[in-house]
Amino acid sequence: QVQLVESGGGLVQAGGSLRLSCAASGRDLSANAMAWHRQAPGKQRELIATAFSGGITDYGGSVKGRFTISRDNAKNTVYLQMDSLKPEDTAVYYCTAGKLGGGRWSYWGQGTQVTVSS
């Protein structure tokens, strides 16, 4: 059974940085896409960054240029470096793996809270 465990969330001031980690266990995910989503209170969940198995990355418009997704296949881990944080980045951030059709993903982490104060 695959488990994804996120860490690195917390409280940070606007303009600051945080680095999220997502460690996978139970299966080698190096051939699978991995991604970060977030959901702010009262808003729909948003896909913000994807790292495909071939090294290609993709970002949602709201974080492009500020966030960087990377992965270490040897550690079965994906990271999200978040710079120039804004209060509107406040959300629960989720790690996913195994992209399916229709925006669905095979595996989800439990989420980690990121709060950006103004």
Backbone as JSON, one array per atom type, in Angstrom:
{
  "sequence": "QVQLVESGGGLVQAGGSLRLSCAASGRDLSANAMAWHRQAPGKQRELIATAFSGGITDYGGSVKGRFTISRDNAKNTVYLQMDSLKPEDTAVYYCTAGKLGGGRWSYWGQGTQVTVSS",
  "N": [[0.84, -1.18, 0.0], [0.57, 2.17, -0.89], [1.91, 4.99, 0.7], [1.85, 8.46, 1.28], [3.58, 11.01, 2.81], [3.47, 14.18, 3.95], [5.53, 16.98, 4.92], [6.89, 19.91, 6.57], [5.27, 22.13, 6.51], [3.86, 25.19, 7.95], [3.92, 28.3, 9.8], [4.56, 31.39, 8.31], [5.95, 34.58, 7.51], [4.72, 37.0, 5.16], [6.45, 37.15, 2.08], [8.4, 35.45, 2.84], [9.91, 32.1, 2.89], [9.25, 28.6, 2.4], [9.83, 25.09, 2.54], [8.36, 22.29, 1.37], [8.1, 18.77, 1.88], [7.51, 15.51, 0.57], [7.32, 12.3, 1.3], [7.32, 9.13, -0.09], [6.16, 5.8, 0.4], [6.06, 2.21, 0.1], [5.95, 1.69, -2.59], [7.87, 2.05, -5.56], [7.93, 5.12, -6.99], [9.12, 6.34, -9.11], [8.56, 6.21, -11.82], [6.21, 7.49, -12.08], [4.1, 10.38, -12.34], [4.28, 13.06, -10.0], [2.81, 15.38, -7.73], [1.8, 18.61, -6.4], [-0.97, 19.9, -4.69], [-3.32, 22.35, -3.54], [-5.63, 23.57, -1.07], [-7.54, 26.18, -0.15], [-9.42, 27.72, 2.54], [-12.85, 27.6, 1.9], [-12.48, 27.53, -0.83], [-11.98, 25.94, -4.07], [-10.08, 22.93, -4.56], [-6.79, 23.13, -5.85], [-4.54, 22.38, -8.44], [-1.16, 22.85, -8.33], [1.52, 22.33, -8.98], [3.41, 20.07, -10.95], [5.5, 17.25, -11.31], [6.81, 15.37, -13.75], [7.74, 12.03, -14.72], [9.83, 12.08, -16.55], [11.3, 14.31, -16.0], [10.19, 16.69, -16.7], [8.46, 19.62, -15.71], [5.53, 21.33, -14.48], [3.48, 24.16, -13.87], [0.88, 25.81, -12.01], [-0.75, 28.9, -12.82], [-0.89, 30.71, -10.68], [1.31, 30.31, -9.06], [3.55, 30.21, -10.56], [6.92, 30.93, -11.19], [7.44, 31.54, -8.57], [7.28, 29.24, -7.0], [8.92, 26.05, -6.82], [9.02, 22.82, -8.0], [10.49, 19.7, -7.27], [12.13, 16.51, -7.47], [13.43, 13.62, -5.85], [14.29, 10.74, -6.92], [15.71, 8.6, -5.92], [15.2, 8.76, -3.24], [12.52, 8.55, -3.28], [10.92, 10.81, -3.08], [9.26, 13.95, -3.22], [9.55, 17.47, -3.58], [8.56, 20.82, -2.63], [9.55, 23.91, -3.15], [8.88, 26.98, -1.85], [8.83, 30.28, -2.46], [8.84, 33.87, -1.89], [6.37, 34.13, -0.56], [2.85, 34.71, -0.22], [-0.01, 36.09, 1.52], [-2.29, 34.96, 0.33], [-1.43, 32.47, -0.37], [-1.96, 30.86, 1.7], [-3.1, 27.78, 2.8], [-4.15, 24.31, 2.85], [-1.78, 22.01, 1.9], [-1.37, 19.41, -0.4], [0.17, 16.37, -1.32], [0.42, 14.36, -4.23], [0.38, 11.34, -6.22], [0.82, 9.34, -9.19], [-0.75, 9.94, -11.76], [-3.98, 10.0, -13.12], [-6.62, 9.82, -15.61], [-8.74, 12.68, -16.31], [-8.07, 14.48, -14.27], [-7.71, 13.1, -11.95], [-5.99, 11.39, -9.28], [-3.95, 8.67, -8.17], [-2.9, 8.36, -5.58], [-2.91, 10.04, -2.44], [-1.6, 12.36, -0.08], [-1.91, 13.25, 3.46], [-1.99, 15.92, 3.87], [-0.63, 19.18, 4.61], [-0.52, 22.06, 6.62], [-0.12, 25.36, 5.51], [0.49, 28.58, 6.47], [0.42, 31.95, 5.78], [1.32, 34.95, 7.01], [0.39, 38.42, 7.01]],
  "CA": [[0.0, 0.0, 0.0], [1.37, 3.38, -1.0], [1.64, 6.09, 1.64], [2.52, 9.73, 1.04], [3.6, 11.77, 4.06], [3.98, 15.53, 3.75], [6.09, 17.68, 6.07], [7.49, 21.2, 6.24], [4.34, 23.25, 6.6], [3.97, 26.0, 9.15], [3.57, 29.71, 9.74], [5.65, 32.2, 7.78], [5.52, 35.93, 7.14], [4.69, 37.31, 3.72], [7.77, 37.37, 1.53], [9.28, 34.39, 3.3], [10.01, 30.85, 2.14], [9.07, 27.31, 3.06], [10.07, 23.94, 1.68], [7.56, 21.11, 1.71], [8.59, 17.47, 1.44], [6.53, 14.43, 0.52], [8.02, 11.03, 1.21], [6.45, 8.02, -0.47], [6.58, 4.46, 0.79], [5.19, 1.15, -0.36], [6.11, 1.45, -4.02], [8.76, 2.95, -6.26], [7.1, 6.01, -7.79], [9.98, 7.09, -10.03], [7.97, 6.21, -13.16], [4.91, 8.14, -11.98], [4.05, 11.79, -12.04], [3.97, 13.46, -8.63], [2.32, 16.75, -7.81], [1.31, 19.3, -5.22], [-2.24, 20.6, -4.79], [-3.64, 23.06, -2.3], [-7.02, 23.97, -0.9], [-7.73, 27.25, 0.83], [-10.77, 27.69, 3.1], [-13.91, 28.12, 1.05], [-12.1, 27.52, -2.25], [-11.77, 24.63, -4.66], [-8.73, 22.43, -4.58], [-6.05, 23.64, -7.0], [-3.28, 21.74, -8.8], [-0.23, 23.96, -8.46], [2.81, 21.96, -9.56], [3.54, 18.67, -11.32], [6.81, 16.77, -11.76], [6.63, 14.15, -14.49], [8.86, 11.1, -14.54], [10.93, 12.4, -17.46], [11.98, 15.53, -15.58], [9.4, 17.86, -17.07], [7.63, 20.17, -14.64], [4.47, 22.22, -14.93], [3.0, 24.96, -12.75], [-0.3, 26.63, -12.15], [-0.41, 30.29, -13.02], [-0.8, 31.49, -9.46], [2.57, 30.07, -8.35], [4.65, 30.17, -11.51], [7.96, 31.91, -10.91], [7.68, 31.63, -7.12], [7.4, 27.9, -6.44], [9.69, 25.1, -7.62], [8.84, 21.42, -7.65], [11.62, 18.84, -7.62], [11.98, 15.17, -6.94], [14.61, 12.78, -5.66], [13.76, 9.38, -7.12], [16.42, 7.66, -5.04], [14.55, 8.83, -1.94], [11.07, 8.43, -3.48], [10.45, 12.03, -2.41], [9.05, 15.15, -4.02], [9.66, 18.69, -2.78], [8.0, 22.06, -3.16], [10.2, 25.1, -2.61], [7.95, 28.1, -1.99], [9.47, 31.56, -2.19], [8.0, 35.06, -2.06], [5.03, 33.72, -0.16], [1.82, 35.74, -0.05], [-1.12, 35.61, 2.37], [-3.21, 34.14, -0.45], [-0.9, 31.11, -0.48], [-2.42, 30.11, 2.86], [-3.93, 26.66, 2.38], [-3.62, 22.98, 3.14], [-1.07, 21.53, 0.73], [-1.43, 17.97, -0.52], [1.03, 15.69, -2.28], [-0.24, 13.27, -4.92], [1.21, 10.56, -7.13], [0.07, 8.45, -10.07], [-1.77, 10.72, -12.46], [-4.99, 9.27, -13.89], [-7.34, 10.73, -16.48], [-9.76, 13.52, -15.71], [-7.61, 15.21, -13.1], [-7.68, 12.24, -10.77], [-4.69, 10.86, -8.87], [-4.07, 7.39, -7.46], [-2.49, 8.41, -4.18], [-2.95, 11.36, -1.81], [-1.13, 12.5, 1.28], [-2.9, 13.74, 4.42], [-1.99, 17.37, 3.81], [0.11, 19.95, 5.61], [-1.02, 23.44, 6.63], [0.79, 26.49, 5.31], [-0.16, 29.84, 6.8], [1.28, 33.1, 5.49], [0.78, 36.15, 7.67], [0.7, 39.68, 6.32]],
  "C": [[0.88, 1.24, 0.0], [0.93, 4.39, 0.05], [2.47, 7.3, 1.23], [2.43, 10.55, 2.32], [4.26, 13.12, 3.8], [4.57, 16.08, 5.06], [6.62, 19.03, 5.6], [6.55, 22.38, 6.28], [4.54, 24.04, 7.87], [3.53, 27.42, 8.9], [4.78, 30.52, 9.28], [5.1, 33.58, 7.45], [5.54, 36.1, 5.63], [6.09, 37.69, 3.24], [8.77, 36.29, 1.9], [9.22, 33.14, 2.43], [9.72, 29.66, 3.04], [9.4, 26.22, 2.04], [9.27, 22.76, 2.19], [8.24, 19.86, 1.14], [7.45, 16.47, 1.46], [7.28, 13.13, 0.28], [7.03, 9.92, 0.93], [7.04, 6.7, 0.01], [5.6, 3.45, 0.22], [5.35, 0.79, -1.82], [7.09, 2.48, -4.58], [7.93, 3.8, -7.22], [7.9, 6.78, -8.84], [9.41, 7.16, -11.44], [6.63, 6.94, -13.2], [5.07, 9.65, -11.82], [3.72, 12.0, -10.57], [3.64, 14.95, -8.66], [1.96, 17.29, -6.44], [0.0, 20.02, -5.59], [-2.39, 21.43, -3.51], [-5.12, 23.4, -2.28], [-7.1, 24.99, 0.22], [-9.17, 27.18, 1.35], [-11.78, 28.33, 2.15], [-13.61, 28.11, -0.43], [-11.94, 26.09, -2.74], [-10.31, 24.23, -4.58], [-8.07, 22.8, -5.91], [-4.77, 22.84, -7.22], [-2.27, 22.84, -9.06], [1.1, 23.58, -9.09], [2.87, 20.46, -9.79], [4.97, 18.38, -11.76], [6.61, 15.42, -12.43], [7.89, 13.29, -14.39], [10.05, 11.44, -15.43], [11.66, 13.68, -17.12], [11.24, 16.8, -15.95], [8.56, 18.31, -15.88], [6.6, 21.13, -15.23], [3.9, 22.91, -13.71], [1.68, 25.64, -13.07], [0.08, 28.09, -12.19], [-0.2, 31.08, -11.75], [0.54, 31.34, -8.74], [3.79, 30.1, -9.27], [5.64, 31.3, -11.23], [8.3, 32.06, -9.43], [7.91, 30.27, -6.47], [8.19, 27.02, -7.39], [9.46, 23.69, -7.11], [10.07, 20.64, -8.1], [11.39, 17.48, -7.0], [13.33, 14.49, -6.84], [14.13, 11.34, -5.76], [14.46, 8.35, -6.23], [15.78, 7.62, -3.66], [13.04, 8.7, -2.05], [10.35, 9.63, -2.86], [10.3, 13.16, -3.42], [9.04, 16.35, -3.09], [8.91, 19.84, -3.45], [8.68, 23.21, -2.44], [9.29, 26.29, -2.9], [8.64, 29.37, -1.54], [8.5, 32.71, -2.42], [6.55, 34.76, -1.7], [4.12, 34.91, 0.11], [0.73, 35.2, 0.86], [-2.1, 34.72, 1.61], [-2.67, 32.74, -0.75], [-1.32, 30.26, 0.72], [-3.41, 29.03, 2.43], [-3.38, 25.38, 3.01], [-3.01, 22.46, 1.83], [-1.0, 20.01, 0.74], [-0.46, 17.49, -1.6], [0.22, 14.56, -2.93], [0.75, 12.56, -5.84], [0.32, 9.68, -7.98], [-1.08, 9.15, -10.76], [-2.68, 9.81, -13.29], [-5.66, 10.25, -14.85], [-8.31, 11.6, -15.7], [-9.35, 14.23, -14.44], [-7.55, 14.38, -11.83], [-6.27, 11.69, -10.55], [-4.89, 9.6, -8.04], [-3.86, 7.53, -5.96], [-2.46, 9.86, -3.69], [-2.31, 11.29, -0.43], [-2.21, 13.09, 2.17], [-2.97, 15.26, 4.45], [-1.16, 18.0, 4.92], [-0.31, 21.41, 5.48], [0.11, 24.42, 6.42], [0.0, 27.76, 5.57], [0.83, 30.98, 6.59], [0.62, 34.34, 6.09], [1.24, 37.41, 6.95], [1.45, 40.65, 7.22]]
}
